[in-house]
Coordinates of C-alpha atoms and ligand atoms in Angstrom, one line a residue:
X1 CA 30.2 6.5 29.3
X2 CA 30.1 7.5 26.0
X3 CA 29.4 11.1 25.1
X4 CA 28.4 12.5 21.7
X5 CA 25.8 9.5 20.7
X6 CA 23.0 10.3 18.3
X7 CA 19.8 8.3 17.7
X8 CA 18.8 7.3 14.7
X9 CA 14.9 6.4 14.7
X10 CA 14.4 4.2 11.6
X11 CA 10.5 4.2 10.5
X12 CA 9.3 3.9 7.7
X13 CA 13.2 4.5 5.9
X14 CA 14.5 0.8 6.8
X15 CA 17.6 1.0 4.9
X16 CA 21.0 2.1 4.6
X17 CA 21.6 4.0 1.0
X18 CA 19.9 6.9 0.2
X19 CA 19.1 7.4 4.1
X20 CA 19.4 11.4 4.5
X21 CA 19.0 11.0 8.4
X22 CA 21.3 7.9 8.8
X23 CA 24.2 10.3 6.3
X24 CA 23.4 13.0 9.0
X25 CA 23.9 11.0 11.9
X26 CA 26.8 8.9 10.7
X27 CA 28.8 12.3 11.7
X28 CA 28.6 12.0 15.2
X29 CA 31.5 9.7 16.7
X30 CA 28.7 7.1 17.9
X31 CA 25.1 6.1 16.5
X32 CA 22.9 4.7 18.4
X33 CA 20.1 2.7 15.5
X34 CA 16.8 2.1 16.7
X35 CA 13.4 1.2 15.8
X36 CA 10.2 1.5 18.1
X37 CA 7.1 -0.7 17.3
X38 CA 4.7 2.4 17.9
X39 CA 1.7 0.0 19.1
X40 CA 0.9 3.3 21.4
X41 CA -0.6 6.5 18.8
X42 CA -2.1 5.2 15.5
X43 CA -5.3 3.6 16.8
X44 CA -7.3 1.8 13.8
X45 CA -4.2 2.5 12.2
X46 CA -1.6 0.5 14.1
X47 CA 0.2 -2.1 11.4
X48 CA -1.7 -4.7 10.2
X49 CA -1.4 -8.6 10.3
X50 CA 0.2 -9.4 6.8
X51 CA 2.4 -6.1 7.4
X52 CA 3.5 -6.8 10.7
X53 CA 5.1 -10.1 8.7
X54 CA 7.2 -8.3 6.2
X55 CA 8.0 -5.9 8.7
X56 CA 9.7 -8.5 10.8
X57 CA 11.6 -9.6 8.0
X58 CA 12.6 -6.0 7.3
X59 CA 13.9 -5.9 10.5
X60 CA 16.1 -8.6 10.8
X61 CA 17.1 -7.4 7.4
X62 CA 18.2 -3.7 8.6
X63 CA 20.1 -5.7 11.7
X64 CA 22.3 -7.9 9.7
X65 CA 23.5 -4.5 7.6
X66 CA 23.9 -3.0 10.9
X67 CA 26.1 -5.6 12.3
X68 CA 23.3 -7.0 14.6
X69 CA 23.7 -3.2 16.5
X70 CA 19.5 -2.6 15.8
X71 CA 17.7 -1.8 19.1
X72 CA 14.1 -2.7 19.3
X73 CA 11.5 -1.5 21.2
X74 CA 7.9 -1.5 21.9
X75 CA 5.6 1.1 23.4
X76 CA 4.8 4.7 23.7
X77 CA 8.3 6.1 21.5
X78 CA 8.1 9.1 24.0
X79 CA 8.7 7.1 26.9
X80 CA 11.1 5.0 25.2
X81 CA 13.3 7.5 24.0
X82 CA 13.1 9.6 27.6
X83 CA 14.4 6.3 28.7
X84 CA 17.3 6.3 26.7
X85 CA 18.4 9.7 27.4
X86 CA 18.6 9.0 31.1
X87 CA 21.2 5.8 30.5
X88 CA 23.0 7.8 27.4
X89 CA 24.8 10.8 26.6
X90 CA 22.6 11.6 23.4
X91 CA 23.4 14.9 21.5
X92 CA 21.0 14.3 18.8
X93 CA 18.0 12.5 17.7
X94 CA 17.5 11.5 13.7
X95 CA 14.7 10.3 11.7
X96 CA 13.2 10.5 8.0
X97 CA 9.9 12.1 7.8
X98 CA 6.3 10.1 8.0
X99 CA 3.4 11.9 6.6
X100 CA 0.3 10.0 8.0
X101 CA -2.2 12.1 10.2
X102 CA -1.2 10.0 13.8
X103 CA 2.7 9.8 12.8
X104 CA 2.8 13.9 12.3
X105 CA 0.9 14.8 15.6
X106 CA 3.4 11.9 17.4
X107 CA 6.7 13.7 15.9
X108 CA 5.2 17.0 16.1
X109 CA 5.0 16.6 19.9
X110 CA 8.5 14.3 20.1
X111 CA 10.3 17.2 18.5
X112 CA 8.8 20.0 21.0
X113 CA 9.4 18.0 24.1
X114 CA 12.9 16.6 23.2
X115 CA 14.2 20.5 21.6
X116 CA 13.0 21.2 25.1
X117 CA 15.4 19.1 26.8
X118 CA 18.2 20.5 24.6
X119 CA 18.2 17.8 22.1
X120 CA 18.5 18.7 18.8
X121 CA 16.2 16.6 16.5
X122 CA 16.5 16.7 12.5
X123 CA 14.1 15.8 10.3
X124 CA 14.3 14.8 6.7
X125 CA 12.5 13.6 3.2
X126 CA 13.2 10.2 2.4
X127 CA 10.3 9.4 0.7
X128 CA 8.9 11.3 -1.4
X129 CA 9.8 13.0 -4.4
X130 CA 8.2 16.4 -3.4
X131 CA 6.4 16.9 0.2
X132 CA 3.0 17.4 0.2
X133 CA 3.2 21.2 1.0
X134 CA 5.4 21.5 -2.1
X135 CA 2.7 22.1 -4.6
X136 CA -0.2 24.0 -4.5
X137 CA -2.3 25.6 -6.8
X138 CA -1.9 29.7 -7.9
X139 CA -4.3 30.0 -5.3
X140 CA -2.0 28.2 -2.7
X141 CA -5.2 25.8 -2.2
X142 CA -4.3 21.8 -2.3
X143 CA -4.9 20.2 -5.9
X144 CA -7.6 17.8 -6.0
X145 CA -7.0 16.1 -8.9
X146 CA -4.2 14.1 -10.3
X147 CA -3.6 15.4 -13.7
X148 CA -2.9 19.6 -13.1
X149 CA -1.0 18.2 -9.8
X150 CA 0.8 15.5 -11.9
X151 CA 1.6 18.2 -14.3
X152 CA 2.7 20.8 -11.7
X153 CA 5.1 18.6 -10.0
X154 CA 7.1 17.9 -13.2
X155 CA 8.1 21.3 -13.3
X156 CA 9.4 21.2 -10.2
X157 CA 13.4 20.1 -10.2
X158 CA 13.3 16.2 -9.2
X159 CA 16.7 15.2 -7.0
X160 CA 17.9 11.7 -9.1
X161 CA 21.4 12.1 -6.9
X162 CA 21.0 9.1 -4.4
X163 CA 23.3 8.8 -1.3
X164 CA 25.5 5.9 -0.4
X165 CA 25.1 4.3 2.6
X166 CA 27.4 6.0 4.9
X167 CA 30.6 4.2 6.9
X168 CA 29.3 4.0 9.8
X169 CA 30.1 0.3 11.2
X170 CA 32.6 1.6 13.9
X171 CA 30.3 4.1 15.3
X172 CA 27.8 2.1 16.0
X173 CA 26.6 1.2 19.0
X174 CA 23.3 -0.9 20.8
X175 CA 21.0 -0.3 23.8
X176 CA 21.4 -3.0 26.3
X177 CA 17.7 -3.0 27.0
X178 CA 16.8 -3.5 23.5
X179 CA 14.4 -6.2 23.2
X180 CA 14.8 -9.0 20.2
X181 CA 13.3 -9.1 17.2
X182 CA 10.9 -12.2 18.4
X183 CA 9.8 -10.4 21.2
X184 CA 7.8 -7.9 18.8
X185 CA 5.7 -10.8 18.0
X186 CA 4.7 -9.7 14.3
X187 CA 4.5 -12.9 13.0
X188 CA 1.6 -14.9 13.4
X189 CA 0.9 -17.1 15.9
X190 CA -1.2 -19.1 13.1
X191 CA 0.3 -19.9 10.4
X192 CA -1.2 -18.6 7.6
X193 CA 1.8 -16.9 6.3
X194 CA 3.7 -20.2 4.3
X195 CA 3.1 -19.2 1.2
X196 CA 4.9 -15.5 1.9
X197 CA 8.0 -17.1 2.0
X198 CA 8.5 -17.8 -1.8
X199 CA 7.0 -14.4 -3.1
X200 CA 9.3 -12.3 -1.2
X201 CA 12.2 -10.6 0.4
X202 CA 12.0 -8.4 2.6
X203 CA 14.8 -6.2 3.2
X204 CA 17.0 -3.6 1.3
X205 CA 19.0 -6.3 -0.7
X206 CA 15.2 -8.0 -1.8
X207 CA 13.8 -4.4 -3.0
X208 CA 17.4 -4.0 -5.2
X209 CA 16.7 -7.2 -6.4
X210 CA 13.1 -6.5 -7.2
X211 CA 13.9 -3.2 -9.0
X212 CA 16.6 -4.7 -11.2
X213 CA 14.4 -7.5 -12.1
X214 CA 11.7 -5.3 -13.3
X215 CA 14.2 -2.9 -15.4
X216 CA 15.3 -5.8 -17.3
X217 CA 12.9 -8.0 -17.7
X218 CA 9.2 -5.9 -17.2
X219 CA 9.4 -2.3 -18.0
X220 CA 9.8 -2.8 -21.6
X221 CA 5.8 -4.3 -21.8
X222 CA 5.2 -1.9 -18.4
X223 CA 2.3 0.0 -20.6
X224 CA 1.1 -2.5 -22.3
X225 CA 1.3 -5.4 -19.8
X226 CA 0.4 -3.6 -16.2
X227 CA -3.4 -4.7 -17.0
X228 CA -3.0 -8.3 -17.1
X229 CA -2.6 -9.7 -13.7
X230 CA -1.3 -13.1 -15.5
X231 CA 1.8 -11.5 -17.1
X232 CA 5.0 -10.6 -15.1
X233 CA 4.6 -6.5 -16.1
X234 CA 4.8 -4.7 -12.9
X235 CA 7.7 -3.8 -10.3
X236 CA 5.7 -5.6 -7.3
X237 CA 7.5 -2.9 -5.2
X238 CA 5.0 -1.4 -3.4
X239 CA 6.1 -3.0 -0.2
X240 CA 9.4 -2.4 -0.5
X241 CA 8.4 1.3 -1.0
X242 CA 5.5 1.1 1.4
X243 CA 8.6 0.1 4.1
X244 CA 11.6 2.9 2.7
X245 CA 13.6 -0.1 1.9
X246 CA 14.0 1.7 -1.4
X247 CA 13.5 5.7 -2.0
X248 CA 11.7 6.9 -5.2
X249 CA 14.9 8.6 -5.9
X250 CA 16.8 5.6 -6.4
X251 CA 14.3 4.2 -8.9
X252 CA 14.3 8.1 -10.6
X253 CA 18.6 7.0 -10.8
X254 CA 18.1 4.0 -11.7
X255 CA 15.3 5.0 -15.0
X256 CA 17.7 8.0 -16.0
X257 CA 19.7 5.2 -17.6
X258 CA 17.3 3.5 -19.9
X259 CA 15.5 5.0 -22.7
X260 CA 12.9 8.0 -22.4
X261 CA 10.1 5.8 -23.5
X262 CA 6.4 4.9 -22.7
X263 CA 6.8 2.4 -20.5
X264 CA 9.3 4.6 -18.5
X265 CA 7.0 7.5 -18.4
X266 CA 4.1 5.5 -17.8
X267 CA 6.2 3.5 -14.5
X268 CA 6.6 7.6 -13.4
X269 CA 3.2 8.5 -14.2
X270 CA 2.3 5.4 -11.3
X271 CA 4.8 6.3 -9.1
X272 CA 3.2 9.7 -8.6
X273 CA -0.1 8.3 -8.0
X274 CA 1.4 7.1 -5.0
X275 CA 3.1 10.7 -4.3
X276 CA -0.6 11.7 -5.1
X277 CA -1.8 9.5 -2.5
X278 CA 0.5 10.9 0.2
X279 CA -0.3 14.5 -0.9
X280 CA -4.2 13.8 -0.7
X281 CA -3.5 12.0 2.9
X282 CA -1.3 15.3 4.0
X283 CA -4.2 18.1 2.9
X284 CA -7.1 15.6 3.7
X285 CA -6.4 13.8 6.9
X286 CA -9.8 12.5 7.3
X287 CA -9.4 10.6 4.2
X288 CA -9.4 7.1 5.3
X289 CA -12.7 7.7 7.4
X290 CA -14.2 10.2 5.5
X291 CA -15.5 10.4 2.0
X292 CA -14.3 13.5 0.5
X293 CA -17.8 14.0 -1.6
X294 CA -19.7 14.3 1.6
X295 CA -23.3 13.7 0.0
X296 CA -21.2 10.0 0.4
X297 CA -22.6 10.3 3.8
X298 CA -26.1 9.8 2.8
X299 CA -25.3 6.5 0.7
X300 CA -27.4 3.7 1.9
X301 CA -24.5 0.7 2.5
X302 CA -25.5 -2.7 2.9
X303 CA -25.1 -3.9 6.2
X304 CA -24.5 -7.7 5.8
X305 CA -22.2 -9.2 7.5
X306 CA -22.3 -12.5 5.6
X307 CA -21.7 -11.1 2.1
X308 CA -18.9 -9.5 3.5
X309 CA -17.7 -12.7 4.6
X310 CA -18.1 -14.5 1.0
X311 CA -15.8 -11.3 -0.6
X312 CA -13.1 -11.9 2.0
X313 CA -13.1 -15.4 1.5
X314 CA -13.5 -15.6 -2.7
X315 CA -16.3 -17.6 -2.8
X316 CA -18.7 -14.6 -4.6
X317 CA -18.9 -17.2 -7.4
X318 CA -17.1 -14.4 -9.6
X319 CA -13.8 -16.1 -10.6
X320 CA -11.8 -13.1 -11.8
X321 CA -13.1 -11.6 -7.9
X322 CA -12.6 -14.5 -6.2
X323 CA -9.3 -15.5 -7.9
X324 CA -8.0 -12.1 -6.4
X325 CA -9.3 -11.8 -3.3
X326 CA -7.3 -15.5 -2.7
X327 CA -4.0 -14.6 -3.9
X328 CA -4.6 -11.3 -1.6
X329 CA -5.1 -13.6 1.4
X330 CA -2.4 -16.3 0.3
X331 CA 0.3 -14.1 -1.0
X332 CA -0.3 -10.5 0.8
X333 CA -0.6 -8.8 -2.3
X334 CA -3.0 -8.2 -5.3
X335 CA -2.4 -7.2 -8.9
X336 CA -3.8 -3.4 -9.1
X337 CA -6.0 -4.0 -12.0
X338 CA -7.4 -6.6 -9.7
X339 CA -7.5 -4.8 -6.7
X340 CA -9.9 -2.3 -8.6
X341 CA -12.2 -5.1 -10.0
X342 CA -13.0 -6.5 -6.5
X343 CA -13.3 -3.3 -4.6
X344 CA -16.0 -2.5 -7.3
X345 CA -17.5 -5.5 -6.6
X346 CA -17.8 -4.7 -3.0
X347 CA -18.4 -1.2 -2.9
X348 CA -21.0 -1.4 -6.3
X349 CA -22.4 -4.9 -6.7
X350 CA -23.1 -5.8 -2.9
X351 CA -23.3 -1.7 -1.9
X352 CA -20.7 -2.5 1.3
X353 CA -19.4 0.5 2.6
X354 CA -15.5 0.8 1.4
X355 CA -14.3 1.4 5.0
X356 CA -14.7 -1.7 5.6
X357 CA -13.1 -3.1 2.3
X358 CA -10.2 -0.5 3.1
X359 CA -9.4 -2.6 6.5
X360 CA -9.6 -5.7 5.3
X361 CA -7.0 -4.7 2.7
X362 CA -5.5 -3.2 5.6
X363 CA -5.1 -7.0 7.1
X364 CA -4.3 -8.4 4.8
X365 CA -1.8 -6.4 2.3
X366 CA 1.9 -6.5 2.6
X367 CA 2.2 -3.0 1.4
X368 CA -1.3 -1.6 3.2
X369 CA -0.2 1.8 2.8
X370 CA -2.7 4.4 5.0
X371 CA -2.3 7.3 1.7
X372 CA -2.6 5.1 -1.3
X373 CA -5.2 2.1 0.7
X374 CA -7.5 5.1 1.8
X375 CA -7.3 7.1 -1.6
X376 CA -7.5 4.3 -4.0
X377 CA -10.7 3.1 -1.9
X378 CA -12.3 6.3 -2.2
X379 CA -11.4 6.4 -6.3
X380 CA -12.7 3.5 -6.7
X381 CA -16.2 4.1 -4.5
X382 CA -16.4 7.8 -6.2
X383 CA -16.5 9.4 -3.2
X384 CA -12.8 10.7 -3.4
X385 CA -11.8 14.0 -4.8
X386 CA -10.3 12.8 -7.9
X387 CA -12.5 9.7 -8.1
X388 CA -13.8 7.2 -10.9
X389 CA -17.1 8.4 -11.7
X390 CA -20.3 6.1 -9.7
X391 CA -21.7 5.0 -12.6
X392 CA -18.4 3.2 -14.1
X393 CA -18.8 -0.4 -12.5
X394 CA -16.5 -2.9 -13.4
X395 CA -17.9 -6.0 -15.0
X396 CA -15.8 -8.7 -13.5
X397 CA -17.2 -11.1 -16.7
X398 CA -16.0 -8.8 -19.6
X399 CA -12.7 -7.5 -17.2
X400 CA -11.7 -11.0 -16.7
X401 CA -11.8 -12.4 -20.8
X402 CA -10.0 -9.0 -21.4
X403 CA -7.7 -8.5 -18.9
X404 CA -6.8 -12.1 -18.4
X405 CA -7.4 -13.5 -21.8
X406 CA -6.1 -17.1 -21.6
X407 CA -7.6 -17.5 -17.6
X408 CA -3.8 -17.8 -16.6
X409 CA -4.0 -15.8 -13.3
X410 CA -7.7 -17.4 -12.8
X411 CA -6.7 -20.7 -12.7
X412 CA -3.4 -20.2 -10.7
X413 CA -5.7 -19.2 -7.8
X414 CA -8.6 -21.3 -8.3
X415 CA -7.0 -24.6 -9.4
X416 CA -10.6 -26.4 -9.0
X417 CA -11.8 -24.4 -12.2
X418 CA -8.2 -25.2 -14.5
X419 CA -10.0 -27.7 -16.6
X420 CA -12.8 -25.9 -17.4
X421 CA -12.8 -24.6 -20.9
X422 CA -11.8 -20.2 -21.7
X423 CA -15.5 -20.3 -22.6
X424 CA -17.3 -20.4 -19.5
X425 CA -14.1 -19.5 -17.0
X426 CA -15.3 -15.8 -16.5
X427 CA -18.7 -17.4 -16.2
X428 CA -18.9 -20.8 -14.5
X429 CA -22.8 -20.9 -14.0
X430 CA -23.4 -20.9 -17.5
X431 CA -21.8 -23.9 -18.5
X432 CA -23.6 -26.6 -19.4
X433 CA -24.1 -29.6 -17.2
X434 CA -21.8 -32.1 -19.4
X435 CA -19.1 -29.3 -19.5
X436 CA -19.1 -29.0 -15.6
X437 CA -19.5 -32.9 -15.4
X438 CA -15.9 -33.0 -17.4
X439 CA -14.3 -30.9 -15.7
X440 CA -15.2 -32.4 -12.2
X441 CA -17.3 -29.7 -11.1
X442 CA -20.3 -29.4 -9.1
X443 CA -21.1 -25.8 -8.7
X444 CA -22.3 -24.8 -5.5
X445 CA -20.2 -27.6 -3.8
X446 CA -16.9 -27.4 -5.4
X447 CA -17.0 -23.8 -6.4
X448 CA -20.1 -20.9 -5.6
X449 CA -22.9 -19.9 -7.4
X450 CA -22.6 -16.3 -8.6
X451 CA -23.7 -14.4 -5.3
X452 CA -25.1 -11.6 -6.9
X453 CA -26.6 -10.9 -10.8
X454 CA -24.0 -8.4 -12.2
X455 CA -26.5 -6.7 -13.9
X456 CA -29.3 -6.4 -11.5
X457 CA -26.8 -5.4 -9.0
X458 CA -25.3 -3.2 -10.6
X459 CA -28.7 -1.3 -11.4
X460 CA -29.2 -1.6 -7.9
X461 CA -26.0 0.6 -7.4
X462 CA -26.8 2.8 -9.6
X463 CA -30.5 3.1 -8.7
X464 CA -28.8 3.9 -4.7
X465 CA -26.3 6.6 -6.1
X466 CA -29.5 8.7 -7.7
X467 CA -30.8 8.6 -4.7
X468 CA -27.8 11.4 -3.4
X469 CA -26.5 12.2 -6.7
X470 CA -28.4 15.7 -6.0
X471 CA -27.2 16.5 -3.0
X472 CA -23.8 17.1 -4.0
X473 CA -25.0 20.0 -5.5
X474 CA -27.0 21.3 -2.2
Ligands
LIG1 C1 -8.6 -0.7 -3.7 C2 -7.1 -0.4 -3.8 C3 -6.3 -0.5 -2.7 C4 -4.9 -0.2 -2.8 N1 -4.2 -0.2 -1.7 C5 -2.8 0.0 -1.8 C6 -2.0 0.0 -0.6 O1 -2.5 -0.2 0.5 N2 -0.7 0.2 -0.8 C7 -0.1 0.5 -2.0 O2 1.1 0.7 -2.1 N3 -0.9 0.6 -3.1 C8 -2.2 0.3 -3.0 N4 -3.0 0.4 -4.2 C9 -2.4 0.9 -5.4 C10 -1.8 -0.2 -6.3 O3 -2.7 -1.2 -6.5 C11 -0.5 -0.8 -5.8 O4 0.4 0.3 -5.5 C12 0.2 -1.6 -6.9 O5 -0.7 -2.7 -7.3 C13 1.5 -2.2 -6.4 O6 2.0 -3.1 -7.3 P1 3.4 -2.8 -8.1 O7 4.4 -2.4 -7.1 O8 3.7 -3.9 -8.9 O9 3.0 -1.5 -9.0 P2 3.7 -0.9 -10.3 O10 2.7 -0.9 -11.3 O11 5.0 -1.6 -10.5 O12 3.9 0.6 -9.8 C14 5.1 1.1 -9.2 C15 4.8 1.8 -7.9 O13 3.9 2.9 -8.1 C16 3.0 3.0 -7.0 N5 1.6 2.9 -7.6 C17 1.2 2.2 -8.7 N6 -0.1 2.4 -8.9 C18 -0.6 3.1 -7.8 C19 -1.9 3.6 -7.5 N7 -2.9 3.4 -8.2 N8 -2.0 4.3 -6.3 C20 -0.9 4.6 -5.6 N9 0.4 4.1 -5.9 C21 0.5 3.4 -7.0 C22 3.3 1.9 -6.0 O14 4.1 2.4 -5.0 C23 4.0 0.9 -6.9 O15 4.9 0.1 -6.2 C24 -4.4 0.1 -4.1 C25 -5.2 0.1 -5.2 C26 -6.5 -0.1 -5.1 C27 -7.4 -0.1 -6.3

């Protein structure tokens, strides 16, 4: 039997470079790599559907780099890993730090009963750029909003040194009781997921790819062009990042090269909104349940089931809202700017409760992310503790001839509106008959009429928010 093996527990970390835990490992004279699908502790929480398929991907991805050694697992990791050290002489157990409520209290209790056994465990950041207990205010009280915390973390020395993937190909070694990939069953039984396939790659390799892509061919419009779903301005690596198949520090490297402009400050600026996100999670744990402004609580949601349905589905009749709750559902993945137009049209115009916005995201995103879902979802409702204020509803009309100028990203999604003219594409209904005629259109049968009136509705919203605005001063 072998002695001297140490675990490595890949999470949310699935790559090789710039993998602190994996470098501290790879010193042992065997590693054992393994990941556990945790079905067991996070509850509500557990990995959703559209996740479950990247991760799966990710996976197989992480095997081929480790020579096929990957053991899988599924189940209570405790039980798991008590397993393993009664077939294995393990010294040590490794893993990169995860910072959502259910993932703490699970490695909290891991480390205890494993140091108990005599097993050392080490624990590292390989994902964030500063922890969340790293910054605090001069009253050592957590920051609530994103500005003075934004401000205070770039004075704090930022690590841009990122480690190579370690030699470790002669070390490693695999459980004979791992299970296979397939086994996990995380992709769908239905197939809904064909049009993944030609939007990404999952993996290490795929988030390289991604990042290089964006430095030379999107950061230079980054401030400029983020807002316009239609352009190709953003990084799209949220899932990558979302899945540690690329560490913040790498990008840091990987900016320090190019010029000290804008657009590169602005690309940071957004990356710490997702630090922000993690920080908020870490000092606010009820966050994705809970809205932080708690005169929230005595908000009078809608309770209707069927408009709810007609969101998820993009039939609100609302082409900017419908156009991105469709490529959510098709592709996994919606452009941010979008992502804020039809949560406001959830949480303001129909008055739905955002939890309930929050887990459909959480279905159906590729990088549903617990921190920056739950936080964005509460900036967006107002109910966070840096939020939007209530009364600034987006207008999905004037959003959409702005944001999206030439319909581009409207018709990609909705193909049955491409012939009808820029005029009446942010507002369908109000085209006349001979204009629908032409461009083989029958409202109501080949696309919705507008569910709600955006302007009564939204005096309806705010009409509901005076009704508590008071009590958040009682
Ligand atoms: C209602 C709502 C729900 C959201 N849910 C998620 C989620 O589950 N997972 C998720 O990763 N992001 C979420 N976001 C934030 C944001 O929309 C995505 O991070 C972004 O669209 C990802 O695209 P990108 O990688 O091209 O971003 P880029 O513009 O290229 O930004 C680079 C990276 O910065 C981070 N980032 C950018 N904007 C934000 C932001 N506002 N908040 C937090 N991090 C940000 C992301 O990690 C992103 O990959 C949500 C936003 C809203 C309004």
């Amino acid at each position: 039997m072998k002695n001297d093996i140490a675990i490595i527990w890949f999470r949310q970390d699935l790559r090789l470079s710039d993998n602190p835990a994996l470098t501290a490992a790879a010193r042992h004279a065997h590693v054992l790599p393994l990941y556990i699908l945790d079905d067991h502790n996070g509850g509500e929480h557990t990995i959703g559907a559209a996740s479950k398929w990247w991760l799966h991907y990710s996976l197989k991805s992480l095997n081929t780099s480790l020579n096929e050694s990957l053991s899988l697992y599924q189940g209570e990791p405790m039980a798991i890993l008590t397993d393993i050290l009664s077939r294995y002489q393990v010294t040590a157990v490794y893993w990169n730090r995860c910072y959502e409520p259910w993932q703490i209290t699970r490695d909290k209790h891991i480390k205890a009963r494993l140091s108990a056994l005599g097993i050392t465990v080490n624990s590292f950041n390989a994902s964030l750029q500063h922890e969340p207990w790293t910054i605090l205010k001069n009253d050592n009280t957590p920051y609530q909003i994103f500005t003075p915390y934004y401000r205070r973390a770039n004075l704090l020395d930022t690590d841009t040194q990122a480690l190579p993937a370690p030699g470790i190909t002669g070390a490693l070694c695999q459980d004979s009781q791992s299970i296979s990939l397939e086994a996990l069953k995380l992709r769908p039984k239905i197939r809904w997921d064909g049009n993944f396939y030609p939007c990404w790659t999952p993996g290490e390799a795929g988030a390289q790819s991604s990042l290089d892509q964006f430095l030379a061919h999107g950061l230079e419009n980054y401030q400029a062009g983020r807002d316009f779903p239609g352009l190709k301005a953003v990084s799209r690596l949220s899932p990558h990042l979302h899945f540690g198949e690329i560490s913040p520090r790498q990008i840091n490297q990987a900016l320090l090269s190019l010029p000290d402009d804008n657009n590169r400050e602005h690309f940071k600026r957004e990356l710490s909104w997702r630090e922000f996100s993690y920080y908020l999670l870490f000092h606010w744990p009820e966050l994705p349940e809970k809205n932080l402004k708690t005169h929230f609580t005595h908000f009078a949601w809608s309770d209707n089931p069927e408009s709810l349905k007609r969101w998820q589905q993009g039939l609100t009749g609302y082409p900017l809202v419908d156009a991105g709750m469709r490529e959510l559902w098709q592709t996994g993945f919606m452009h941010n700017r979008v992502r804020m137009i039809c949560a406001s049209f959830l949480v303001k115009n129909l008055l739905i409760d955002w939890r309930l916005g929050a887990r459909w995201f959480w279905q159906c995103l590729v990088d549903a992310d617990l921190a920056s879902n739950s936080a964005s979802w509460q900036w967006v409702a107002g109910c966070g503790t840096d939020a939007s204020p209530y009364f600034r509803i987006f207008n999905p009309i004037t959003q959409g001839e702005k944001f999206d100028p030439q319909g581009t990203y409207i018709k990609h999604f909705l193909p049955e509106l491409k012939n009808l003219p820029l005029k009446y594409l942010f507002r369908p209904w109000q085209a006349p008959a001979d204009i629908l005629k032409k461009a083989n259109i029958t409202l109501g049968q080949d696309y919705p009429l507008p569910m709600v009136d955006i302007k009564e509705s939204r005096e309806n919203a705010l009409a509901a928010y005076h009704q508590i605005k008071h009590l958040s001063h009682s």
